[in-house]
Short mmCIF file of C-alpha atoms and ligand atoms in Angstrom, two decimals:
data_model
loop_
_atom_site.label_atom_id
_atom_site.label_comp_id
_atom_site.label_asym_id
_atom_site.label_seq_id
_atom_site.Cartn_x
_atom_site.Cartn_y
_atom_site.Cartn_z
CA UNK A 1 19.91 244.03 51.52
CA UNK A 2 16.22 243.66 50.60
CA UNK A 3 16.08 242.52 46.99
CA UNK A 4 12.43 243.46 46.68
CA UNK A 5 11.10 246.73 45.28
CA UNK A 6 8.23 248.35 47.38
CA UNK A 7 4.88 246.56 47.03
CA UNK A 8 3.31 249.66 45.62
CA UNK A 9 6.11 250.36 43.09
CA UNK A 10 4.67 251.59 39.77
CA UNK A 11 6.23 249.23 37.16
CA UNK A 12 5.05 250.11 33.70
CA UNK A 13 6.06 251.41 30.24
CA UNK A 14 6.10 254.62 28.23
CA UNK A 15 5.08 255.95 24.84
CA UNK A 16 4.11 259.34 23.31
CA UNK A 17 1.12 259.96 21.12
CA UNK A 18 2.94 261.29 18.16
CA UNK A 19 5.35 258.29 18.07
CA UNK A 20 2.62 255.57 18.33
CA UNK A 21 -0.84 256.73 17.56
CA UNK A 22 -0.90 257.47 13.85
CA UNK A 23 -4.38 258.67 12.84
CA UNK A 24 -2.60 262.01 12.42
CA UNK A 25 -5.74 263.69 10.85
CA UNK A 26 -8.58 261.50 12.18
CA UNK A 27 -11.65 262.50 14.23
CA UNK A 28 -10.98 266.08 14.07
CA UNK A 29 -7.40 266.26 15.09
CA UNK A 30 -5.37 269.30 13.98
CA UNK A 31 -1.85 269.42 12.51
CA UNK A 32 0.96 269.34 15.01
CA UNK A 33 4.69 269.94 14.67
CA UNK A 34 5.34 266.18 14.95
CA UNK A 35 3.18 265.67 11.70
CA UNK A 36 5.65 267.88 9.83
CA UNK A 37 8.73 265.74 10.88
CA UNK A 38 9.90 263.44 8.01
CA UNK A 39 11.52 260.13 8.50
CA UNK A 40 15.34 259.88 8.68
CA UNK A 41 18.29 257.94 9.85
CA UNK A 42 21.26 258.42 12.24
CA UNK A 43 23.26 259.58 9.28
CA UNK A 44 20.52 261.30 7.34
CA UNK A 45 18.62 263.48 9.93
CA UNK A 46 14.90 263.87 9.77
CA UNK A 47 13.61 267.36 8.72
CA UNK A 48 11.04 269.61 9.89
CA UNK A 49 9.14 270.86 6.83
CA UNK A 50 6.67 273.89 7.30
CA UNK A 51 4.42 272.39 4.86
CA UNK A 52 3.65 268.69 3.96
CA UNK A 53 5.75 267.68 1.05
CA UNK A 54 3.97 265.18 -1.33
CA UNK A 55 7.31 263.32 -1.97
CA UNK A 56 8.22 262.96 1.77
CA UNK A 57 7.53 260.33 4.26
CA UNK A 58 6.08 261.36 7.68
CA UNK A 59 6.40 258.51 10.26
CA UNK A 60 3.84 260.01 12.66
CA UNK A 61 0.99 259.90 10.15
CA UNK A 62 0.52 256.16 10.77
CA UNK A 63 3.20 255.35 13.39
CA UNK A 64 2.27 251.94 14.70
CA UNK A 65 -1.54 252.74 14.64
CA UNK A 66 -1.90 252.60 18.35
CA UNK A 67 -4.99 254.92 17.93
CA UNK A 68 -6.85 251.90 16.65
CA UNK A 69 -4.99 249.07 18.27
CA UNK A 70 -4.69 250.43 21.84
CA UNK A 71 -6.82 247.67 23.33
CA UNK A 72 -4.54 244.90 21.93
CA UNK A 73 -1.47 246.87 23.11
CA UNK A 74 -2.75 247.52 26.64
CA UNK A 75 -3.78 243.86 26.89
CA UNK A 76 -0.09 243.00 26.22
CA UNK A 77 1.07 245.57 28.73
CA UNK A 78 -1.23 243.86 31.32
CA UNK A 79 0.19 240.45 30.38
CA UNK A 80 3.55 241.76 31.50
CA UNK A 81 1.89 242.98 34.64
CA UNK A 82 2.09 246.75 34.27
CA UNK A 83 0.81 248.84 37.21
CA UNK A 84 0.95 252.04 35.13
CA UNK A 85 1.19 253.25 31.50
CA UNK A 86 2.88 256.57 30.80
CA UNK A 87 1.34 257.99 27.60
CA UNK A 88 0.57 261.29 26.21
CA UNK A 89 -2.51 263.17 24.90
CA UNK A 90 -2.05 264.92 21.57
CA UNK A 91 -3.12 268.48 22.38
CA UNK A 92 -4.53 268.82 18.84
CA UNK A 93 -7.01 265.97 19.34
CA UNK A 94 -8.68 268.13 22.01
CA UNK A 95 -8.08 271.64 20.57
CA UNK A 96 -7.19 271.17 16.90
CA UNK A 97 -5.61 274.53 16.43
CA UNK A 98 -4.47 274.90 19.99
CA UNK A 99 -6.68 277.93 20.73
CA UNK A 100 -9.73 277.78 23.01
CA UNK A 101 -13.09 278.88 21.76
CA UNK A 102 -15.77 279.88 24.33
CA UNK A 103 -19.11 278.85 23.06
CA UNK A 104 -17.55 277.54 19.90
CA UNK A 105 -17.28 273.98 18.70
CA UNK A 106 -14.24 273.24 20.81
CA UNK A 107 -13.07 271.12 22.62
CA UNK A 108 -13.37 268.27 20.07
CA UNK A 109 -15.50 265.65 21.67
CA UNK A 110 -14.14 262.89 19.42
CA UNK A 111 -10.74 263.47 20.86
CA UNK A 112 -11.99 263.55 24.41
CA UNK A 113 -13.94 260.37 23.89
CA UNK A 114 -10.96 258.62 22.38
CA UNK A 115 -8.78 259.13 25.35
CA UNK A 116 -11.64 258.29 27.74
CA UNK A 117 -11.87 254.85 26.12
CA UNK A 118 -8.04 254.48 26.42
CA UNK A 119 -8.09 255.39 30.14
CA UNK A 120 -11.00 253.07 30.83
CA UNK A 121 -9.24 250.26 29.08
CA UNK A 122 -6.17 250.85 31.30
CA UNK A 123 -8.27 250.83 34.42
CA UNK A 124 -10.05 247.60 33.28
CA UNK A 125 -6.68 246.06 33.40
CA UNK A 126 -5.73 247.68 36.67
CA UNK A 127 -3.17 250.02 34.99
CA UNK A 128 -2.82 253.57 36.21
CA UNK A 129 -2.52 255.98 33.32
CA UNK A 130 0.24 258.61 33.79
CA UNK A 131 -0.51 261.24 31.22
CA UNK A 132 1.95 263.66 29.59
CA UNK A 133 0.05 266.84 28.45
CA UNK A 134 2.72 267.97 25.92
CA UNK A 135 5.09 265.59 24.33
CA UNK A 136 6.88 267.15 21.43
CA UNK A 137 3.82 267.92 19.32
CA UNK A 138 2.94 271.60 19.31
CA UNK A 139 -0.31 272.65 17.45
CA UNK A 140 0.94 273.94 14.27
CA UNK A 141 -1.45 276.96 14.17
CA UNK A 142 0.18 278.15 17.49
CA UNK A 143 3.55 278.03 15.65
CA UNK A 144 2.44 279.99 12.64
CA UNK A 145 0.12 282.51 14.45
CA UNK A 146 2.14 283.06 17.71
CA UNK A 147 5.67 281.52 17.00
CA UNK A 148 4.90 278.86 19.60
CA UNK A 149 5.86 279.40 23.24
CA UNK A 150 7.67 282.63 22.43
CA UNK A 151 4.37 284.30 22.70
CA UNK A 152 2.88 284.55 26.23
CA UNK A 153 -0.74 284.16 25.09
CA UNK A 154 0.06 280.57 24.59
CA UNK A 155 0.17 280.03 28.23
CA UNK A 156 -3.58 280.56 28.60
CA UNK A 157 -4.32 278.27 25.59
CA UNK A 158 -2.30 275.58 27.35
CA UNK A 159 -3.74 276.10 30.76
CA UNK A 160 -7.26 276.01 29.26
CA UNK A 161 -6.54 272.76 27.52
CA UNK A 162 -5.19 271.30 30.83
CA UNK A 163 -8.25 272.47 32.76
CA UNK A 164 -10.58 270.74 30.12
CA UNK A 165 -8.51 267.49 30.51
CA UNK A 166 -8.47 267.64 34.30
CA UNK A 167 -12.27 268.10 34.50
CA UNK A 168 -12.97 265.57 31.74
CA UNK A 169 -11.11 262.75 33.33
CA UNK A 170 -11.65 263.54 36.97
CA UNK A 171 -11.68 260.27 39.02
CA UNK A 172 -10.07 258.46 35.97
CA UNK A 173 -6.61 259.92 35.86
CA UNK A 174 -4.66 261.06 38.73
CA UNK A 175 -1.04 261.35 37.43
CA UNK A 176 -0.14 264.10 35.00
CA UNK A 177 3.15 265.38 33.63
CA UNK A 178 3.03 268.95 31.98
CA UNK A 179 5.99 269.16 29.61
CA UNK A 180 8.02 266.24 28.30
CA UNK A 181 11.90 266.96 28.81
CA UNK A 182 11.08 270.66 29.47
CA UNK A 183 14.90 271.34 29.76
CA UNK A 184 15.32 270.59 26.01
CA UNK A 185 14.27 274.26 25.65
CA UNK A 186 17.55 275.13 27.48
CA UNK A 187 19.46 273.63 24.54
CA UNK A 188 19.95 274.99 21.12
CA UNK A 189 17.77 272.31 19.43
CA UNK A 190 14.94 272.58 21.71
CA UNK A 191 13.18 275.49 19.94
CA UNK A 192 11.25 273.46 17.36
CA UNK A 193 10.60 270.18 19.19
CA UNK A 194 9.69 271.50 22.48
CA UNK A 195 9.00 275.32 21.95
CA UNK A 196 7.08 275.20 18.79
CA UNK A 197 9.27 278.08 17.59
CA UNK A 198 8.81 278.22 13.94
CA UNK A 199 11.71 278.07 11.64
CA UNK A 200 11.08 279.87 8.50
CA UNK A 201 12.46 276.97 6.36
CA UNK A 202 13.09 273.34 6.38
CA UNK A 203 15.30 272.38 9.25
CA UNK A 204 17.27 269.10 9.55
CA UNK A 205 17.14 267.89 13.17
CA UNK A 206 20.98 267.36 13.20
CA UNK A 207 21.37 267.95 16.92
CA UNK A 208 25.20 268.00 16.78
CA UNK A 209 25.20 270.75 14.14
CA UNK A 210 22.30 272.60 15.97
CA UNK A 211 24.48 272.91 19.06
CA UNK A 212 26.96 274.93 16.98
CA UNK A 213 24.64 276.63 14.67
CA UNK A 214 22.76 280.06 14.93
CA UNK A 215 20.63 280.15 18.00
CA UNK A 216 18.25 282.62 19.59
CA UNK A 217 18.68 281.76 23.29
CA UNK A 218 16.66 284.86 24.42
CA UNK A 219 13.70 283.52 22.58
CA UNK A 220 14.16 280.00 23.77
CA UNK A 221 14.39 280.87 27.44
CA UNK A 222 11.47 283.19 27.23
CA UNK A 223 9.56 280.35 25.76
CA UNK A 224 10.76 278.19 28.70
CA UNK A 225 9.64 280.81 31.11
CA UNK A 226 6.31 280.75 29.58
CA UNK A 227 6.18 276.91 30.02
CA UNK A 228 7.22 277.28 33.61
CA UNK A 229 4.36 279.65 34.35
CA UNK A 230 1.88 277.43 32.34
CA UNK A 231 3.04 274.38 34.25
CA UNK A 232 2.65 276.18 37.62
CA UNK A 233 -0.76 277.38 36.64
CA UNK A 234 -1.73 273.90 35.60
CA UNK A 235 -0.68 272.47 38.92
CA UNK A 236 -2.95 274.83 40.87
CA UNK A 237 -5.85 274.08 38.68
CA UNK A 238 -5.32 270.29 38.87
CA UNK A 239 -5.34 270.43 42.69
CA UNK A 240 -8.51 272.59 42.69
CA UNK A 241 -10.32 270.19 40.34
CA UNK A 242 -9.35 267.00 42.16
CA UNK A 243 -7.15 266.94 45.29
CA UNK A 244 -6.14 263.54 44.30
CA UNK A 245 -4.38 264.53 41.20
CA UNK A 246 -0.59 264.50 41.35
CA UNK A 247 1.25 266.71 38.78
CA UNK A 248 4.89 266.07 37.97
CA UNK A 249 7.64 267.78 36.01
CA UNK A 250 9.66 265.79 33.34
CA UNK A 251 13.20 266.60 32.65
CA UNK A 252 15.71 264.81 30.38
CA UNK A 253 18.61 263.67 32.61
CA UNK A 254 21.77 265.33 31.45
CA UNK A 255 24.21 263.39 33.62
CA UNK A 256 27.76 264.50 32.85
CA UNK A 257 31.14 263.62 34.30
CA UNK A 258 34.38 265.69 34.01
CA UNK A 259 36.78 263.87 31.64
CA UNK A 260 39.71 264.60 33.99
CA UNK A 261 40.34 266.03 37.56
CA UNK A 262 41.53 269.24 35.69
CA UNK A 263 39.67 271.96 37.57
CA UNK A 264 38.75 273.39 34.07
CA UNK A 265 36.75 270.17 33.48
CA UNK A 266 35.25 270.26 36.88
CA UNK A 267 33.88 273.83 36.56
CA UNK A 268 32.65 273.21 33.02
CA UNK A 269 30.80 270.07 34.12
CA UNK A 270 29.20 271.83 37.10
CA UNK A 271 27.96 274.71 34.76
CA UNK A 272 26.62 272.19 32.23
CA UNK A 273 24.74 270.00 34.90
CA UNK A 274 23.29 273.02 36.47
CA UNK A 275 21.97 274.64 33.30
CA UNK A 276 20.98 271.18 31.77
CA UNK A 277 19.19 269.67 34.82
CA UNK A 278 18.90 271.96 37.87
CA UNK A 279 17.63 275.09 36.24
CA UNK A 280 14.27 273.60 35.31
CA UNK A 281 14.10 271.31 38.38
CA UNK A 282 14.69 274.13 40.66
CA UNK A 283 11.91 276.28 39.17
CA UNK A 284 9.33 273.51 39.07
CA UNK A 285 10.18 271.90 42.46
CA UNK A 286 11.45 274.84 44.55
CA UNK A 287 9.43 277.49 42.86
CA UNK A 288 11.99 280.00 41.84
CA UNK A 289 14.96 280.39 39.54
CA UNK A 290 18.22 279.21 41.13
CA UNK A 291 20.87 281.99 41.90
CA UNK A 292 23.30 280.73 39.15
CA UNK A 293 20.67 281.60 36.47
CA UNK A 294 21.43 285.21 36.70
CA UNK A 295 24.98 285.04 35.48
CA UNK A 296 24.25 282.46 32.84
CA UNK A 297 21.40 284.77 31.49
CA UNK A 298 23.67 287.83 31.54
CA UNK A 299 26.49 285.94 29.68
CA UNK A 300 23.98 284.56 27.03
CA UNK A 301 22.13 287.79 26.29
CA UNK A 302 19.06 286.45 27.84
CA UNK A 303 16.46 288.85 29.41
CA UNK A 304 13.46 287.13 30.85
CA UNK A 305 10.17 289.15 30.21
CA UNK A 306 8.71 288.92 33.69
CA UNK A 307 5.16 289.91 34.22
CA UNK A 308 3.42 290.85 37.46
CA UNK A 309 2.42 287.73 39.45
CA UNK A 310 4.87 285.36 37.71
CA UNK A 311 7.06 284.95 40.72
CA UNK A 312 4.00 284.18 42.88
CA UNK A 313 2.63 281.83 40.32
CA UNK A 314 5.96 279.73 40.24
CA UNK A 315 6.14 279.62 43.98
CA UNK A 316 2.58 278.53 44.28
CA UNK A 317 2.59 276.00 41.48
CA UNK A 318 5.42 273.63 42.43
CA UNK A 319 5.10 269.99 41.34
CA UNK A 320 4.14 267.03 43.48
CA UNK A 321 6.74 264.60 42.14
CA UNK A 322 9.90 264.83 39.85
CA UNK A 323 10.08 262.64 36.73
CA UNK A 324 12.91 262.22 34.30
CA UNK A 325 14.22 260.36 31.36
CA UNK A 326 17.62 258.53 31.60
CA UNK A 327 19.31 256.82 28.78
CA UNK A 328 23.13 257.59 29.02
CA UNK A 329 25.64 259.81 30.86
CA UNK A 330 27.93 262.26 29.12
CA UNK A 331 31.62 263.41 29.71
CA UNK A 332 32.82 266.99 29.62
CA UNK A 333 36.26 268.37 28.89
CA UNK A 334 37.55 271.89 28.51
CA UNK A 335 39.90 270.55 25.84
CA UNK A 336 38.31 271.07 22.50
CA UNK A 337 40.52 268.41 20.96
CA UNK A 338 38.60 265.64 22.68
CA UNK A 339 36.38 263.41 20.53
CA UNK A 340 32.63 263.85 20.82
CA UNK A 341 29.93 261.44 21.86
CA UNK A 342 26.26 261.46 21.52
CA UNK A 343 23.34 260.61 23.82
CA UNK A 344 19.75 261.63 24.48
CA UNK A 345 19.86 265.51 24.31
CA UNK A 346 23.53 265.00 25.51
CA UNK A 347 26.56 266.35 23.84
CA UNK A 348 29.99 265.82 25.19
CA UNK A 349 33.18 263.91 24.77
CA UNK A 350 33.61 260.03 24.75
CA UNK A 351 33.95 258.36 28.10
CA UNK A 352 36.69 255.80 27.78
CA UNK A 353 35.07 253.56 30.53
CA UNK A 354 31.77 253.20 28.89
CA UNK A 355 30.48 251.04 25.87
CA UNK A 356 28.17 252.62 23.22
CA UNK A 357 24.79 251.57 21.90
CA UNK A 358 24.29 251.08 18.16
CA UNK A 359 23.34 254.69 17.91
CA UNK A 360 26.38 255.87 19.86
CA UNK A 361 24.73 256.49 23.17
CA UNK A 362 27.07 255.55 26.25
CA UNK A 363 25.59 252.76 28.35
CA UNK A 364 25.93 253.66 32.04
CA UNK A 365 23.63 252.02 34.60
CA UNK A 366 25.76 253.25 37.69
CA UNK A 367 25.07 256.78 36.34
CA UNK A 368 21.43 256.16 37.17
CA UNK A 369 22.18 255.35 40.72
CA UNK A 370 24.35 258.40 40.87
CA UNK A 371 21.72 260.75 39.32
CA UNK A 372 18.92 259.40 41.57
CA UNK A 373 20.99 260.21 44.69
CA UNK A 374 21.89 263.71 43.37
CA UNK A 375 18.22 264.45 42.66
CA UNK A 376 16.96 263.06 45.97
CA UNK A 377 19.67 265.08 47.87
CA UNK A 378 18.48 268.23 46.11
CA UNK A 379 14.65 267.90 46.03
CA UNK A 380 13.54 265.28 48.64
CA UNK A 381 10.22 264.54 46.81
CA UNK A 382 9.15 261.31 45.18
CA UNK A 383 11.08 260.53 41.94
CA UNK A 384 9.91 258.46 38.91
CA UNK A 385 11.86 257.29 35.95
CA UNK A 386 9.56 257.69 32.97
CA UNK A 387 11.95 256.87 30.13
CA UNK A 388 14.90 254.47 30.15
CA UNK A 389 15.85 251.89 27.52
CA UNK A 390 18.14 250.69 24.72
CA UNK A 391 17.46 251.64 21.14
CA UNK A 392 18.63 248.66 19.01
CA UNK A 393 18.08 246.99 15.69
CA UNK A 394 16.12 243.80 16.62
CA UNK A 395 15.55 241.04 14.22
CA UNK A 396 12.50 238.87 13.86
CA UNK A 397 13.27 235.16 13.74
CA UNK A 398 11.53 233.10 11.01
CA UNK A 399 9.44 231.50 13.66
CA UNK A 400 8.28 234.90 15.00
CA UNK A 401 10.50 235.17 18.03
CA UNK A 402 12.78 238.18 18.71
CA UNK A 403 15.88 237.55 20.86
CA UNK A 404 17.16 240.71 22.57
CA UNK A 405 19.64 239.68 25.27
CA UNK A 406 21.45 243.04 24.90
CA UNK A 407 18.14 244.95 25.99
CA UNK A 408 17.66 242.48 28.97
CA UNK A 409 21.17 243.09 29.99
CA UNK A 410 20.75 246.85 29.77
CA UNK A 411 17.41 246.95 31.68
CA UNK A 412 18.67 244.42 34.28
CA UNK A 413 21.66 246.63 35.05
CA UNK A 414 19.38 249.72 35.35
CA UNK A 415 16.93 247.98 37.62
CA UNK A 416 19.77 246.89 39.80
CA UNK A 417 20.96 250.52 39.90
CA UNK A 418 17.45 251.65 40.97
CA UNK A 419 17.47 248.98 43.76
CA UNK A 420 20.67 250.32 45.02
CA UNK A 421 19.39 253.90 44.96
CA UNK A 422 16.40 252.88 46.99
CA UNK A 423 18.67 251.21 49.54
CA UNK A 424 20.65 254.54 49.52
CA UNK A 425 17.42 256.15 50.81
CA UNK A 426 15.98 257.54 47.50
CA UNK A 427 12.05 257.65 47.41
CA UNK A 428 11.67 256.11 43.84
CA UNK A 429 7.98 255.47 43.18
CA UNK A 430 8.01 254.13 39.63
CA UNK A 431 9.67 253.11 36.42
CA UNK A 432 8.28 253.19 32.84
CA UNK A 433 10.84 251.97 30.30
CA UNK A 434 10.74 253.91 27.16
CA UNK A 435 9.00 252.59 24.05
CA UNK A 436 7.51 249.60 25.91
CA UNK A 437 6.42 248.71 22.38
CA UNK A 438 8.36 249.55 19.26
CA UNK A 439 7.56 253.10 18.17
CA UNK A 440 8.86 255.88 16.05
CA UNK A 441 12.27 257.38 17.13
CA UNK A 442 11.90 261.01 18.17
CA UNK A 443 15.33 262.05 17.11
CA UNK A 444 15.80 259.99 13.88
CA UNK A 445 12.20 259.14 12.86
CA UNK A 446 13.20 255.45 12.43
CA UNK A 447 11.35 252.28 13.36
CA UNK A 448 14.76 250.42 13.18
CA UNK A 449 15.70 252.05 16.50
CA UNK A 450 13.60 249.64 18.56
CA UNK A 451 13.04 249.93 22.27
CA UNK A 452 10.05 247.74 22.99
CA UNK A 453 9.21 244.56 24.79
CA UNK A 454 6.92 244.10 21.84
CA UNK A 455 8.15 243.98 18.31
CA UNK A 456 6.01 245.72 15.70
CA UNK A 457 6.35 244.55 12.09
CA UNK A 458 7.06 247.90 10.28
CA UNK A 459 10.30 249.21 8.83
CA UNK A 460 11.86 252.70 8.31
CA UNK A 461 9.99 253.20 5.02
CA UNK A 462 6.54 252.38 6.45
CA UNK A 463 6.43 248.77 5.14
CA UNK A 464 4.98 246.01 7.34
CA UNK A 465 1.89 244.28 8.68
CA UNK A 466 1.92 246.22 12.06
CA UNK A 467 1.45 242.90 13.70
CA UNK A 468 2.80 242.73 17.28
CA UNK A 469 5.22 239.98 18.60
CA UNK A 470 6.53 239.42 22.17
CA UNK A 471 10.37 239.58 22.44
CA UNK A 472 12.37 237.71 24.98
CA UNK A 473 12.54 240.91 27.02
CA UNK A 474 8.69 240.82 27.29
CA UNK A 475 9.00 237.60 29.42
CA UNK A 476 11.97 238.91 31.35
CA UNK A 477 10.07 241.97 32.31
CA UNK A 478 7.03 240.05 33.21
CA UNK A 479 9.16 237.99 35.69
CA UNK A 480 10.82 241.18 36.95
CA UNK A 481 7.52 242.74 37.82
CA UNK A 482 6.09 239.49 39.29
CA UNK A 483 9.17 239.01 41.56
CA UNK A 484 9.28 242.81 42.51
CA UNK A 485 12.66 243.14 41.02
CA UNK A 486 14.05 240.01 42.49
CA UNK A 487 14.13 237.65 39.39
CA UNK A 488 16.32 239.49 36.90
C1 LIG B 501 13.35 261.33 24.49
C2 LIG B 501 11.89 261.52 24.13
C3 LIG B 501 11.16 260.30 23.81
C4 LIG B 501 11.97 259.30 23.10
C5 LIG B 501 13.36 259.11 23.69
C6 LIG B 501 14.32 258.14 22.83
O1 LIG B 501 14.05 262.43 24.29
O2 LIG B 501 11.19 262.11 25.28
O3 LIG B 501 10.04 260.78 23.10
O4 LIG B 501 12.03 259.43 21.76
O5 LIG B 501 14.01 260.30 23.65
O6 LIG B 501 14.92 258.94 21.85
P1 LIG B 501 14.88 258.39 20.32
O7 LIG B 501 13.39 257.97 20.12
O8 LIG B 501 15.37 259.51 19.61
O9 LIG B 501 15.73 257.17 20.28
#
């Protein structure tokens, strides 16, 4: 079997503005939900605080200062041979409070100019930007004034922001993703991170507790509907601005297996995988809600507030490609006595066949091949993995080296799974491992949970020089790209 990936395969890496840029209030940027998330750890969850607390630490405020160091970082990406760089624009750098103002002082030119420089730096190195328009950082004003995406008027604010960006970077950027892990809104903890739905008090991001706590599913799924409509409108505008623009969806892979052949486990797994993955994928790829949504909505007290034209909008605004994040697989059992296990947005029971990462996420490279085949069987459009990686506590050697064989092993196994999927017939067009440089963890707010090929000297409390250092995996990935996946 051919060991080589396609010549035009988009090898790259991924970050998100709020987890790497810092400069949280520079050059006219407005406050976003991410700026109100404190630091935390796996055992002491980070907290969303409606107002900045003087005695709290907010990792996004400086992050790794990518805002000022992007040239150095992109040069390191180019040294590895990146063909693309998946990054995000902070909405609040372009429209500081999220709202548009016709004839006013918006959009914020300083924000537009910053990202123009970043994109031009990428292009100078032969790197294609892949730009996420909303990656877990809701303009805070839209949270307080509209309760985030629960209010339909936010659709027009987002679409106006997208149109501004599409026009501003026409000819410079041709790949966009609308909402990062849009399906998080289909989970009880998605309201704050992805929906901008404002809690009236400090809220700990304790995902396990949030899956059992109070939840307003009706508000969350109407917020999700508004994001579907906004995404579909953005797709149409993008194609009108520049026919070369490709717009993708971005879904967190919620790959789950039944713990046993017990039909109860099989049925429960099918329902979880449908709601977790296929609800969002079907709306954004096929242009309509799947038939199973009706029963789910009825059983969960959800009434979508449709407006005239919504169905037409969804049908005419389907995406050009499907992207997703994959870290782990889950396991589902109807038996409540089974021990639970974690994973990116996943909650299920422990799979006895899989090892766990230091943060308790199951490691399952074969699950990636399985899911790629499932997705391609369902959608038959190009697929891209825009997040994958191993969060681990790397150590800097006295001489400045960082040895991360565990990360090389993880990534090697996942690249091999991708190659098998391509041989299975999947149209996989790219791979951007998550946190290609060490950045702030979204779920815990830590720096200690490192994903990068590049080590950044900064700890959980914000101490460090911010200097960058190549890890062993930096050289491994460079060889992987150079050899088109043959030399792993
Ligand atoms: C995904 C987010 C990313 C990233 C990733 C890793 O859900 O899209 O922003 O953070 O998770 O998770 P964490 O940073 O919590 O380890």
